[in-house]
mmCIF file of C-alpha atoms and ligand atoms in Angstrom:
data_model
loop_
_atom_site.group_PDB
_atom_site.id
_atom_site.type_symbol
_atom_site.label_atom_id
_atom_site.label_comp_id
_atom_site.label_asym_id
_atom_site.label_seq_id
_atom_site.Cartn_x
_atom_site.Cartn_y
_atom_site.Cartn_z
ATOM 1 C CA UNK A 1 82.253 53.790 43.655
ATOM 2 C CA UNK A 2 85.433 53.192 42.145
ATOM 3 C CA UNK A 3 88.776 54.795 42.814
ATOM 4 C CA UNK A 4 91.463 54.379 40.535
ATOM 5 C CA UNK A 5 95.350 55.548 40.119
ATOM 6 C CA UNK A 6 98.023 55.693 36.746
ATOM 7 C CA UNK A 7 100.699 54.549 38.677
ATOM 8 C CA UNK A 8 103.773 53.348 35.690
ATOM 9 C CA UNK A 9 105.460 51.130 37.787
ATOM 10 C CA UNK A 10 105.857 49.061 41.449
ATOM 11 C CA UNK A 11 106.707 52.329 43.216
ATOM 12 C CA UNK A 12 106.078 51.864 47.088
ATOM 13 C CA UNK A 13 105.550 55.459 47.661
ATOM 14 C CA UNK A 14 103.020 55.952 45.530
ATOM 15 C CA UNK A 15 100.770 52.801 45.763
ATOM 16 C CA UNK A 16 101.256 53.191 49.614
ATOM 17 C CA UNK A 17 99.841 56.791 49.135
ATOM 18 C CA UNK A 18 97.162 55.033 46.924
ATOM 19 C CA UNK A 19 96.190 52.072 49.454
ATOM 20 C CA UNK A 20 96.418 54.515 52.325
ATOM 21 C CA UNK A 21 93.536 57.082 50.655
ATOM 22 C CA UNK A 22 91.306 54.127 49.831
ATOM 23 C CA UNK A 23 91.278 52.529 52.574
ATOM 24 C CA UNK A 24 90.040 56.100 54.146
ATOM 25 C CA UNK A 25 87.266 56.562 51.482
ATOM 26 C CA UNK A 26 85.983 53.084 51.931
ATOM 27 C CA UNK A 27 86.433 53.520 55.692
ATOM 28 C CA UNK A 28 88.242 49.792 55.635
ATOM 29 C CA UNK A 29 89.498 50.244 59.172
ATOM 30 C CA UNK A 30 86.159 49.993 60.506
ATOM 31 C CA UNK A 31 85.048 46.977 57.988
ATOM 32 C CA UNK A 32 87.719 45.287 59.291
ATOM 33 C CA UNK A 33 86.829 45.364 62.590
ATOM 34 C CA UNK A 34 84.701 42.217 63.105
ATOM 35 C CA UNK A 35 86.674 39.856 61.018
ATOM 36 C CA UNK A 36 89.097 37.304 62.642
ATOM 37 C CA UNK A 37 90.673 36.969 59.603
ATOM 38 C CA UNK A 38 91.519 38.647 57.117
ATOM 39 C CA UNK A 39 91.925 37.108 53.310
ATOM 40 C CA UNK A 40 94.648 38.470 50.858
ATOM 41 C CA UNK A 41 93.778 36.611 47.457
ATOM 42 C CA UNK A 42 96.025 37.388 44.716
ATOM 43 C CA UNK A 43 96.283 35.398 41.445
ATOM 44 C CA UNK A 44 98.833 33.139 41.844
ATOM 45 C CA UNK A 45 97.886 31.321 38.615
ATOM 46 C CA UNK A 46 101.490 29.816 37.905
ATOM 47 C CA UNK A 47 104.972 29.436 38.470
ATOM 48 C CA UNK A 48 106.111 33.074 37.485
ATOM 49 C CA UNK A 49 108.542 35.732 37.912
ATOM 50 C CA UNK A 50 106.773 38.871 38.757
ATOM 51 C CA UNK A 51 107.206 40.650 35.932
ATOM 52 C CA UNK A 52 105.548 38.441 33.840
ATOM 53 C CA UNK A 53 101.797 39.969 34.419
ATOM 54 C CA UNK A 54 100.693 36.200 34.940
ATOM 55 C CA UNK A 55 100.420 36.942 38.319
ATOM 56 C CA UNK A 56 99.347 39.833 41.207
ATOM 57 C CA UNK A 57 102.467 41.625 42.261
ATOM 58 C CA UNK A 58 103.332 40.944 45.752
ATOM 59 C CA UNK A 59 104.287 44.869 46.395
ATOM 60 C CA UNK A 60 100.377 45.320 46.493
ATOM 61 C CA UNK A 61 99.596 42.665 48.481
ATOM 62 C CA UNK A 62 102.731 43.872 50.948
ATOM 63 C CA UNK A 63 101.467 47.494 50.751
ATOM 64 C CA UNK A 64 97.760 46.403 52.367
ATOM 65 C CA UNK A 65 99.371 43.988 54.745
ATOM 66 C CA UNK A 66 101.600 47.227 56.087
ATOM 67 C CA UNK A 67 98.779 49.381 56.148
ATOM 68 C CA UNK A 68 96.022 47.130 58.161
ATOM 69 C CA UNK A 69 99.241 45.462 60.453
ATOM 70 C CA UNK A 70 98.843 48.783 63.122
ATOM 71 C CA UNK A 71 95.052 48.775 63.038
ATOM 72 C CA UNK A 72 94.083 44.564 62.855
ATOM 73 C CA UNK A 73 94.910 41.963 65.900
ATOM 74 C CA UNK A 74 93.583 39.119 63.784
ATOM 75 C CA UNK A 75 95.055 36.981 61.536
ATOM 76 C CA UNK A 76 95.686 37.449 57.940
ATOM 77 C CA UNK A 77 96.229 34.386 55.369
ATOM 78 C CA UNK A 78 97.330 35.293 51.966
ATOM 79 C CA UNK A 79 96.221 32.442 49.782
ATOM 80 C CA UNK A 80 95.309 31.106 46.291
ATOM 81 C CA UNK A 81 95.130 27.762 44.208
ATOM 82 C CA UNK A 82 97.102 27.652 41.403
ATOM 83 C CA UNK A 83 95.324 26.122 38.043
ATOM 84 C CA UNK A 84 95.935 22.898 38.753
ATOM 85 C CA UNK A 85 97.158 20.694 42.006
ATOM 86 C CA UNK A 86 100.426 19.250 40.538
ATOM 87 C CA UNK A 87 101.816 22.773 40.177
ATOM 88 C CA UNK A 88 103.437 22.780 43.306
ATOM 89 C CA UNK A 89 102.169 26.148 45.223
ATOM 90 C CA UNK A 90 104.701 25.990 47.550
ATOM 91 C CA UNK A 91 107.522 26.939 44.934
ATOM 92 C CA UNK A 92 105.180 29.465 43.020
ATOM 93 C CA UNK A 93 104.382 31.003 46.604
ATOM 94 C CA UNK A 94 108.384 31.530 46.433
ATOM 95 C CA UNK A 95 108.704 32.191 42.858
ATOM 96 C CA UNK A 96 106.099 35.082 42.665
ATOM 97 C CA UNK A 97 107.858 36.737 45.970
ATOM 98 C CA UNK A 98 104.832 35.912 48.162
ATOM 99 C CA UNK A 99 106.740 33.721 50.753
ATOM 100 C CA UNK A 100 109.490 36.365 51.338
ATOM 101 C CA UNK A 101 106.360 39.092 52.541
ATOM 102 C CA UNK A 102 104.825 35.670 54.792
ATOM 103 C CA UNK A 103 108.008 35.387 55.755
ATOM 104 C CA UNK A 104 108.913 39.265 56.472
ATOM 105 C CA UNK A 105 105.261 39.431 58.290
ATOM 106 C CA UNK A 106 105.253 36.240 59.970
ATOM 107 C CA UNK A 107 101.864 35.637 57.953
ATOM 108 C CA UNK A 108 100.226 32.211 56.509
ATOM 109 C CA UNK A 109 100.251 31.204 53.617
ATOM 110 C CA UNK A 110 97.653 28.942 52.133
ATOM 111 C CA UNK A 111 97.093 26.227 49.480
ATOM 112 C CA UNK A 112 93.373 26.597 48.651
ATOM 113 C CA UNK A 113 93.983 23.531 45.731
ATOM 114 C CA UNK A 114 94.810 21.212 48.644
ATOM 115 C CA UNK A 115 92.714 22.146 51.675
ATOM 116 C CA UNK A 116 89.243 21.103 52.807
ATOM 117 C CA UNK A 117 86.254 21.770 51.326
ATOM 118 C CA UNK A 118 82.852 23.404 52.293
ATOM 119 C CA UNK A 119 80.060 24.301 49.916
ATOM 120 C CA UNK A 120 78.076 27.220 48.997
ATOM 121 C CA UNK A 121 75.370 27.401 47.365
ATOM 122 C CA UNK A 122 76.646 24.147 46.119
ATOM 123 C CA UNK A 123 79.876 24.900 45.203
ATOM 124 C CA UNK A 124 82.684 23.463 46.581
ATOM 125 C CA UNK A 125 85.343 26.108 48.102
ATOM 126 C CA UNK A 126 87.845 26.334 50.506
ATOM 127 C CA UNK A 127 86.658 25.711 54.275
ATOM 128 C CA UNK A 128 88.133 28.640 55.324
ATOM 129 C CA UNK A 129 85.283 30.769 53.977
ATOM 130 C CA UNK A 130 83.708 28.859 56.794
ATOM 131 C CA UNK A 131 85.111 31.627 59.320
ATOM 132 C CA UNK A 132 83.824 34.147 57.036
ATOM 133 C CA UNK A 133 87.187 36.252 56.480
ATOM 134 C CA UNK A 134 87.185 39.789 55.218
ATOM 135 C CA UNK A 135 88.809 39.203 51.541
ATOM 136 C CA UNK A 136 91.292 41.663 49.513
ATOM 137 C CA UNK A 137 90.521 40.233 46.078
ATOM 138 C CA UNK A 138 93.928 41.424 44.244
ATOM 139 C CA UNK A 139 93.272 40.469 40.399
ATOM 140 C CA UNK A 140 95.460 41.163 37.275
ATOM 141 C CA UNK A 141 94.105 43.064 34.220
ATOM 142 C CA UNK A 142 94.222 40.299 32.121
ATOM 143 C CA UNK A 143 92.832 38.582 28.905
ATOM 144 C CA UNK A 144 91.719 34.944 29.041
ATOM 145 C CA UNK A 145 90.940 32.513 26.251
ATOM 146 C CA UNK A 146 87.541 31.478 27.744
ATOM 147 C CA UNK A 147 86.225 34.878 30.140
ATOM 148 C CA UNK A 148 87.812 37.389 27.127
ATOM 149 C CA UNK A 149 88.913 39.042 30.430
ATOM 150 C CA UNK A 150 90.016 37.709 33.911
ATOM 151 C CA UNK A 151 89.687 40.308 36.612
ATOM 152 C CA UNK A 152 88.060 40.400 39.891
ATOM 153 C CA UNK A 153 84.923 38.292 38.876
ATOM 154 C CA UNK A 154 86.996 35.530 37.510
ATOM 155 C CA UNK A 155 89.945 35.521 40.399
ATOM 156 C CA UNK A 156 88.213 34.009 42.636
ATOM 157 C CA UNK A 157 88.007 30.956 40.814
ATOM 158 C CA UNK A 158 90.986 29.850 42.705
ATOM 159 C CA UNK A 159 89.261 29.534 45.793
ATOM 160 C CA UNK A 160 88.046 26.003 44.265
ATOM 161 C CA UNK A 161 90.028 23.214 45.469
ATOM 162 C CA UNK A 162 91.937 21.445 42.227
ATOM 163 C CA UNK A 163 89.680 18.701 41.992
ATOM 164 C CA UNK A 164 86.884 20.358 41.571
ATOM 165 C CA UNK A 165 88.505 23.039 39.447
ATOM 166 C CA UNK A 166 88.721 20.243 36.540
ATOM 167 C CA UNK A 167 85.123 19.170 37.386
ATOM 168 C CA UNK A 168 83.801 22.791 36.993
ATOM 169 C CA UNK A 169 85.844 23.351 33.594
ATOM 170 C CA UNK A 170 84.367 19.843 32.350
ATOM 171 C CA UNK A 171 80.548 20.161 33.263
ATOM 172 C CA UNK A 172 80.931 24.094 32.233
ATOM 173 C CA UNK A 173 82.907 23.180 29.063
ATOM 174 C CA UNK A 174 81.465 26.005 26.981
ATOM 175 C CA UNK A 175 82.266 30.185 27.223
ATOM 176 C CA UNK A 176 79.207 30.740 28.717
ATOM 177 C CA UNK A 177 78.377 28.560 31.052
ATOM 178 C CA UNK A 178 81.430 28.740 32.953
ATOM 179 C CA UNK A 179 81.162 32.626 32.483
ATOM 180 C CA UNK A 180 78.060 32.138 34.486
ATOM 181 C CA UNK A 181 79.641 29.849 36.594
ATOM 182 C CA UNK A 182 82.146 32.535 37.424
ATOM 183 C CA UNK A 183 79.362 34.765 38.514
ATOM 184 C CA UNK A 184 78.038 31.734 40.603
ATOM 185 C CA UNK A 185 81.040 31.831 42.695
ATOM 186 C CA UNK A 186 81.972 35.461 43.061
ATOM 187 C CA UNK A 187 78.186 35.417 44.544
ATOM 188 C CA UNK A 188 78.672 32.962 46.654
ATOM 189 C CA UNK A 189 81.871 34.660 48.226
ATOM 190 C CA UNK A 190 80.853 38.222 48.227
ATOM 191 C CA UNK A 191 84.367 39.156 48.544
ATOM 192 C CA UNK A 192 84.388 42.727 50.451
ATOM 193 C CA UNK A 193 87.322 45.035 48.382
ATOM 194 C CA UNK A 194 88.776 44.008 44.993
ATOM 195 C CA UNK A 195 91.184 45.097 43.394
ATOM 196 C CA UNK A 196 93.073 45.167 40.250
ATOM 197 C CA UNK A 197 96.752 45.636 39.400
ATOM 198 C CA UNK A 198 97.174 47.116 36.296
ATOM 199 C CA UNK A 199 100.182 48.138 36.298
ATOM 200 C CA UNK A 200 101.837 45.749 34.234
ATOM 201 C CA UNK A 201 99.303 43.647 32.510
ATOM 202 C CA UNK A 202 98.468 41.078 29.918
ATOM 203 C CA UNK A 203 96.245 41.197 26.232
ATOM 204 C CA UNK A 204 96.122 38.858 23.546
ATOM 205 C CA UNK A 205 96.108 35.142 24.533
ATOM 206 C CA UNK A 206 95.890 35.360 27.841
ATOM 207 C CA UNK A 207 95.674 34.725 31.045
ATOM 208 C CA UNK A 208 99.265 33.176 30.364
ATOM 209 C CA UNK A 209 101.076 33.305 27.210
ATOM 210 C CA UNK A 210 99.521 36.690 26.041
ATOM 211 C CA UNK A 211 101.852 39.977 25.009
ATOM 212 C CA UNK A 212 102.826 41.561 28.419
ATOM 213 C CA UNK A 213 101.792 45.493 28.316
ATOM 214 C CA UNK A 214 101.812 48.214 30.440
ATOM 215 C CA UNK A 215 98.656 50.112 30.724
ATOM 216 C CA UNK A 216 99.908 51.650 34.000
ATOM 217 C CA UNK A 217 96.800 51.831 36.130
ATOM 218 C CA UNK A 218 95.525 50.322 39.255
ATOM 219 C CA UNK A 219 91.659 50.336 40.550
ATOM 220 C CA UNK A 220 89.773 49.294 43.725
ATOM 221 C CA UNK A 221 86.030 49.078 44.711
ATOM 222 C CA UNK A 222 83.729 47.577 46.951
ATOM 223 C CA UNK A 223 81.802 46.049 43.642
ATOM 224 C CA UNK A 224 83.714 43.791 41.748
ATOM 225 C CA UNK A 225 81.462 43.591 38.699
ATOM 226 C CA UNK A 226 81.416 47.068 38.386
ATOM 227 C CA UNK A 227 85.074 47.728 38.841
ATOM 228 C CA UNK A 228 85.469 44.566 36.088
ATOM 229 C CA UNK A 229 83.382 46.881 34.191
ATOM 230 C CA UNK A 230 85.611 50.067 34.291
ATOM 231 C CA UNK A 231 88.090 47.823 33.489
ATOM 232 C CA UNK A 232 86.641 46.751 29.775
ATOM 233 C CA UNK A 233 86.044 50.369 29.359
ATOM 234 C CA UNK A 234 89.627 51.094 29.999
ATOM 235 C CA UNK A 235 90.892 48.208 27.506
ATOM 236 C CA UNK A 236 88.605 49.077 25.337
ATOM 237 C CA UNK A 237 86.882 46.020 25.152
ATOM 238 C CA UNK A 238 83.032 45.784 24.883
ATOM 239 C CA UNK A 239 80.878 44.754 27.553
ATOM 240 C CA UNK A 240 78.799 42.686 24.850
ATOM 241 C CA UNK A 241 82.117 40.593 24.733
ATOM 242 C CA UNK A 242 82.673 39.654 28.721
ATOM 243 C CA UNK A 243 79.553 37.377 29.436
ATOM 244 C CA UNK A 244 79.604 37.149 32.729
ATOM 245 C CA UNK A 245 78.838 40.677 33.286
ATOM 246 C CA UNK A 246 76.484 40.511 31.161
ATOM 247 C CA UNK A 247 74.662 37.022 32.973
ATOM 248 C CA UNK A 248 75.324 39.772 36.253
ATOM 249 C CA UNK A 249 73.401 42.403 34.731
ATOM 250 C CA UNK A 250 70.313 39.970 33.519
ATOM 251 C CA UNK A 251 70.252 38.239 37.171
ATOM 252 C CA UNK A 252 70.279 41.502 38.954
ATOM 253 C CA UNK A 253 73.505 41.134 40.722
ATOM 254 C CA UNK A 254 74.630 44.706 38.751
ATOM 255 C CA UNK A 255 72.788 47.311 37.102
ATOM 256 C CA UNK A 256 75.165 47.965 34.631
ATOM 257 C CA UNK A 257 76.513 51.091 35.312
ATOM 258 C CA UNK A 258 79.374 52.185 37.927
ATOM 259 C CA UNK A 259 80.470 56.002 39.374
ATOM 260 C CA UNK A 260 83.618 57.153 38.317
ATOM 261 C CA UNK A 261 85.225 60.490 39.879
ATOM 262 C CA UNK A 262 87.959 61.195 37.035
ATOM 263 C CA UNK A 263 88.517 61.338 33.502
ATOM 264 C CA UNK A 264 91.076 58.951 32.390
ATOM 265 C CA UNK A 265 93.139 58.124 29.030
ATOM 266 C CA UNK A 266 92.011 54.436 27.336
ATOM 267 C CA UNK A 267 94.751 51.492 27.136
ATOM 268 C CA UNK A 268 93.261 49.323 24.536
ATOM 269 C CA UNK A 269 94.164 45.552 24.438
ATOM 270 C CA UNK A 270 93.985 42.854 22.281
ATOM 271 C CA UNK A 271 91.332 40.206 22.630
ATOM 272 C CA UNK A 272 92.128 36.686 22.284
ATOM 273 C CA UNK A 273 91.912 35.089 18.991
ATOM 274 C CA UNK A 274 90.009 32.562 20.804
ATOM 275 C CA UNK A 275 87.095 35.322 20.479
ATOM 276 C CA UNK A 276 87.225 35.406 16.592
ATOM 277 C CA UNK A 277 83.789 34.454 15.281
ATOM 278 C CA UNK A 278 82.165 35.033 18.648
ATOM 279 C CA UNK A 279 78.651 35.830 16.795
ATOM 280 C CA UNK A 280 78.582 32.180 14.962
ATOM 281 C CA UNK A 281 79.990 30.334 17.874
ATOM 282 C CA UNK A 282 76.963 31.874 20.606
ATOM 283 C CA UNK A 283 74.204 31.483 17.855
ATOM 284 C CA UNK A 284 75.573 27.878 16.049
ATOM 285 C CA UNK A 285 74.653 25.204 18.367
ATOM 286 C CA UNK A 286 75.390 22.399 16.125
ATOM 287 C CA UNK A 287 78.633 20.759 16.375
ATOM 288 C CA UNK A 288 79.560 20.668 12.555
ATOM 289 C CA UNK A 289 79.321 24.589 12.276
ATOM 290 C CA UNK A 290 81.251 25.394 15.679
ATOM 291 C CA UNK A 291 84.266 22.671 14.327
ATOM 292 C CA UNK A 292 84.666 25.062 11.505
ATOM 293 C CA UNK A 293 85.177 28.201 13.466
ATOM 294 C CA UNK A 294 86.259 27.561 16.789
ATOM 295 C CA UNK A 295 90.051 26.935 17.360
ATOM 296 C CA UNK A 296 91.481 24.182 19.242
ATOM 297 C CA UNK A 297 95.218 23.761 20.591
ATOM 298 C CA UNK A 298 97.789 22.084 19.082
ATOM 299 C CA UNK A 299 101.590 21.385 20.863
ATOM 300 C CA UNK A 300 104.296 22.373 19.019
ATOM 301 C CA UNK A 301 106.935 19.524 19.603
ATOM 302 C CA UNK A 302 109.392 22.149 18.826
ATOM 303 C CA UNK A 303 109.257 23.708 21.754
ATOM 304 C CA UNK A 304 107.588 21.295 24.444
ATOM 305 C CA UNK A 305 109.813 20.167 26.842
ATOM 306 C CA UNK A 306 107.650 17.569 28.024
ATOM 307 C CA UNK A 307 106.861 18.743 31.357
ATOM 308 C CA UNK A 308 102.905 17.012 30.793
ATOM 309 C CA UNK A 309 101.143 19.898 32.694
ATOM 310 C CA UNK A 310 98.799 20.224 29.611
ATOM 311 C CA UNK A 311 98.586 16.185 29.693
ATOM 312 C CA UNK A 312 97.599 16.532 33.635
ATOM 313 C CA UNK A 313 95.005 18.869 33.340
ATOM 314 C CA UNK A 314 92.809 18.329 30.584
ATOM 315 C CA UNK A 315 89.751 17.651 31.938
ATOM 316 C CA UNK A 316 88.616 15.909 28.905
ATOM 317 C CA UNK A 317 91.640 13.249 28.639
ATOM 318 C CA UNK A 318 91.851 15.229 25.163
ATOM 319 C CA UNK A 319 95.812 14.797 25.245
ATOM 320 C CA UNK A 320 97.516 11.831 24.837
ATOM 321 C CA UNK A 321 101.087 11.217 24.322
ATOM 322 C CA UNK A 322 102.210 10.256 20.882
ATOM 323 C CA UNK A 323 105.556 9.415 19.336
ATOM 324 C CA UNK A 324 106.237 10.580 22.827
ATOM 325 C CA UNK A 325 104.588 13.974 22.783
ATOM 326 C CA UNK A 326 101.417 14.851 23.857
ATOM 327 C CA UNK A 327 98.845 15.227 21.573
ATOM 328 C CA UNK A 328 95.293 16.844 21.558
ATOM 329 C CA UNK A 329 92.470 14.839 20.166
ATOM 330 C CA UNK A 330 90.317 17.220 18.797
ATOM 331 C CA UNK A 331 87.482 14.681 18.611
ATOM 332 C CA UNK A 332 87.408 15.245 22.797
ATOM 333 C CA UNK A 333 88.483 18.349 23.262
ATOM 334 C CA UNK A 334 86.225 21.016 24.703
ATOM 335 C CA UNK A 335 88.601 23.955 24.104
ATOM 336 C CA UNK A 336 88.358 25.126 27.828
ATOM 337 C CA UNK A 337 91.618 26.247 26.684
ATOM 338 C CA UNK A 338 93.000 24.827 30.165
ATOM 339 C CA UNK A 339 96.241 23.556 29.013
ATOM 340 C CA UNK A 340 97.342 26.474 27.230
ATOM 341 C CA UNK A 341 96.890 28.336 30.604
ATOM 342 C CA UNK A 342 99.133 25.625 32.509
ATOM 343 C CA UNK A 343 102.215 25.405 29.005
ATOM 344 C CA UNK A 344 105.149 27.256 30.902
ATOM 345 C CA UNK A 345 106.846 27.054 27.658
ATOM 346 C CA UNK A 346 104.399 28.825 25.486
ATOM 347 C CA UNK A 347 104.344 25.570 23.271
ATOM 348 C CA UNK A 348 100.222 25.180 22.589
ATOM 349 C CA UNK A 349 99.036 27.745 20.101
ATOM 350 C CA UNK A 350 95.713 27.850 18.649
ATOM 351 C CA UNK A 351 95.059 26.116 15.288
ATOM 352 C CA UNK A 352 92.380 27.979 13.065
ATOM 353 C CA UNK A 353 89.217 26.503 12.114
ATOM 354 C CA UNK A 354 88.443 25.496 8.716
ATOM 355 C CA UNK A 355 86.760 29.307 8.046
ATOM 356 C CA UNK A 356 89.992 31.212 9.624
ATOM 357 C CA UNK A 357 92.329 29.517 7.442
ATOM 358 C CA UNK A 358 89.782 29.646 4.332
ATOM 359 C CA UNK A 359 89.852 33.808 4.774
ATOM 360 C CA UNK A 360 93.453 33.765 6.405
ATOM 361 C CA UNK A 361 92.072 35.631 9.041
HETATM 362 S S1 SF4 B 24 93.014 19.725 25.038
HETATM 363 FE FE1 SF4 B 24 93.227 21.625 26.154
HETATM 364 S S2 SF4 B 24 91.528 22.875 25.438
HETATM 365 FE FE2 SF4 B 24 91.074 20.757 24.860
HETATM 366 S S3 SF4 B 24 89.854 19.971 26.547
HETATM 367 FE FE3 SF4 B 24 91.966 19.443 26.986
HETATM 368 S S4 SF4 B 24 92.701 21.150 28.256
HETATM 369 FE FE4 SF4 B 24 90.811 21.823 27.293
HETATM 370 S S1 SF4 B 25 103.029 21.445 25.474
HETATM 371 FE FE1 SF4 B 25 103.683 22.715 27.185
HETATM 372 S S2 SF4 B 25 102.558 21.946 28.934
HETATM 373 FE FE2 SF4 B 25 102.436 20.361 27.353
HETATM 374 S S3 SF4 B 25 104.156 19.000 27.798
HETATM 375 FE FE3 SF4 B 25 104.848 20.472 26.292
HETATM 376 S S4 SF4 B 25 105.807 22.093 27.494
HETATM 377 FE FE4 SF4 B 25 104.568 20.915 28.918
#
């Protein structure tokens, strides 16, 4: 089942009146119940002022702590890893407003890119899964580069400590496999209630530097891929286009269709233009053809300011710095589209392939 609300902006009233009647449909008090902890896992991608739709908004994050507070004795740990481990959580934790609610609530807050491992299913994740916490999975409706769409499949990606986040983006280098490897983890976690704030939101190149939109909606259920897949219907976007739900729906992990109670109004977005050619990219498999169409990022000196998070994260060692900017290599670069995710300055845009610039497309 999935509930859903068009709610236009961070009212308190009425997402508290939201939260409140979902938590009664899915009967969350009780699920609570035998959980020590409880998990609040927004995406905290990067250092970001609210209002930027890189990030879930702490209001929703507040909202659930409020409502479970005079129900739950256990502890609750709101925590995330940011893309990469030199982006200093501590000051996007403040940035994004989560440390004033830890603060307000007396709650932890955790660094999932620094902590201890454990593995599942061969995957290395935080060791807190270890104590097998009940997890709020708060997503963004966003686009991304490499997923098409990052939502509650895809947000738990941050649950990876940063080492092994570069690892995974290197040995899954193409769209697919680390759609699939996506899937892998959200499996692995099982994450009890996702959600997705929609209220503000992101298309185009995202899950970053895309156009900020407001498509005024915000949706819960107990089944991430099929609340991922409301989602696409929402935006518009095809499911043919988000691979991981449809690796889900060939493993068995979804059947590929979800209940909905209400009729609802479409909010199309943009896809990335990292999508263009799609068709020739999944059927080419030889190099030459996919150098033609895909599109690979090149810095702008313009407008860099030299920070080197794109430089620190490429998993390749695609960028190097010349004439004292970096500089992709597009010999070695995988277009995992990482460092335009990490660019807080909006300075990597994508430069066509050889058939894009041939149709001016
Ligand atoms: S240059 Fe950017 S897109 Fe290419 S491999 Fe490095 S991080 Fe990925
Ligand atoms: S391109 Fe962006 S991420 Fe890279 S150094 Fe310049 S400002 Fe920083």
């Amino acid at each position: 089942m999935i509930l859903f609300e068009r709610i236009t902006t961070y009212n308190r009233k009425e997402i508290s009146n939201f939260i409140l009647e979902v938590f009664k449909q899915y009967n969350i008090y009780n699920k609570i119940k035998n959980h020590s902890i409880i998990l609040i896992k927004p995406n905290l991608l990067s250092i970001s002022d609210k209002q930027e739709a890189v990030t879930s908004h702490p209001l929703i994050a507040e909202i659930i702590i409020d409502a479970l507070k005079p129900y739950y004795k256990g502890k609750i740990i709101i925590g995330d890893g940011a893309a990469a481990s030199y982006l200093d959580m501590k000051k996007i934790f403040i940035e994004t407003g989560y440390d004033d609610i830890a603060n307000r609530n007396n709650i932890e807050l955790r660094n999932f890119n620094t902590d201890k491992h454990m593995e599942i299913n061969g995957i290395k994740l935080t060791s807190l899964l270890k104590k097998k916490p009940f997890i709020f999975n708060i997503a963004k409706l966003k686009t991304h580069m490499l997923t098409t769409m990052t939502l509650s499949v895809k947000n738990l990606y941050g649950l990876v400590p940063s080492k092994y986040k570069i690892l995974y983006h290197s040995q899954h280098s193409d769209p697919k496999s680390f759609s699939e490897f996506t899937v892998k983890i959200f499996k692995a976690v099982c994450p009890q209630f996702n959600i997705v704030d929609g209220i503000i939101g992101m298309d185009g190149n995202g899950p970053s530097n895309g156009r900020i939109v407001e498509p005024g909606i915000i949706a819960v259920s107990d089944n991430g891929f099929a609340l991922d897949h409301f989602l696409c219907d929402f935006t518009d976007i095809s499911i043919e286009k988000i691979r991981y739900l449809k690796f889900a729906i060939e493993k068995g992990y979804y059947l590929g269709s979800y209940k909905i109670e209400k009729d609802y109004n479409k909010f199309p977005y943009e896809l990335p233009s990292s999508n263009r050619f799609e068709l020739i990219k999944r059927v080419a498999d030889n190099k030459f053809i996919k150098k033609l169409v895909i599109s690979y990022p090149q810095i702008r000196n313009s407008t860099c300011r030299k920070c080197m998070n794109c430089y620190n994260i490429c998993p390749e060692n695609a960028i190097i710095i010349k004439n004292d900017f970096p500089f992709v290599r597009q010999r070695k670069c995988i277009a995992c589209f990482c460092c335009i995710e990490v660019c807080p300055y909006d300075s990597i845009p994508l430069k066509k392939g050889f058939i894009e610039k041939v149709f001016n497309v």
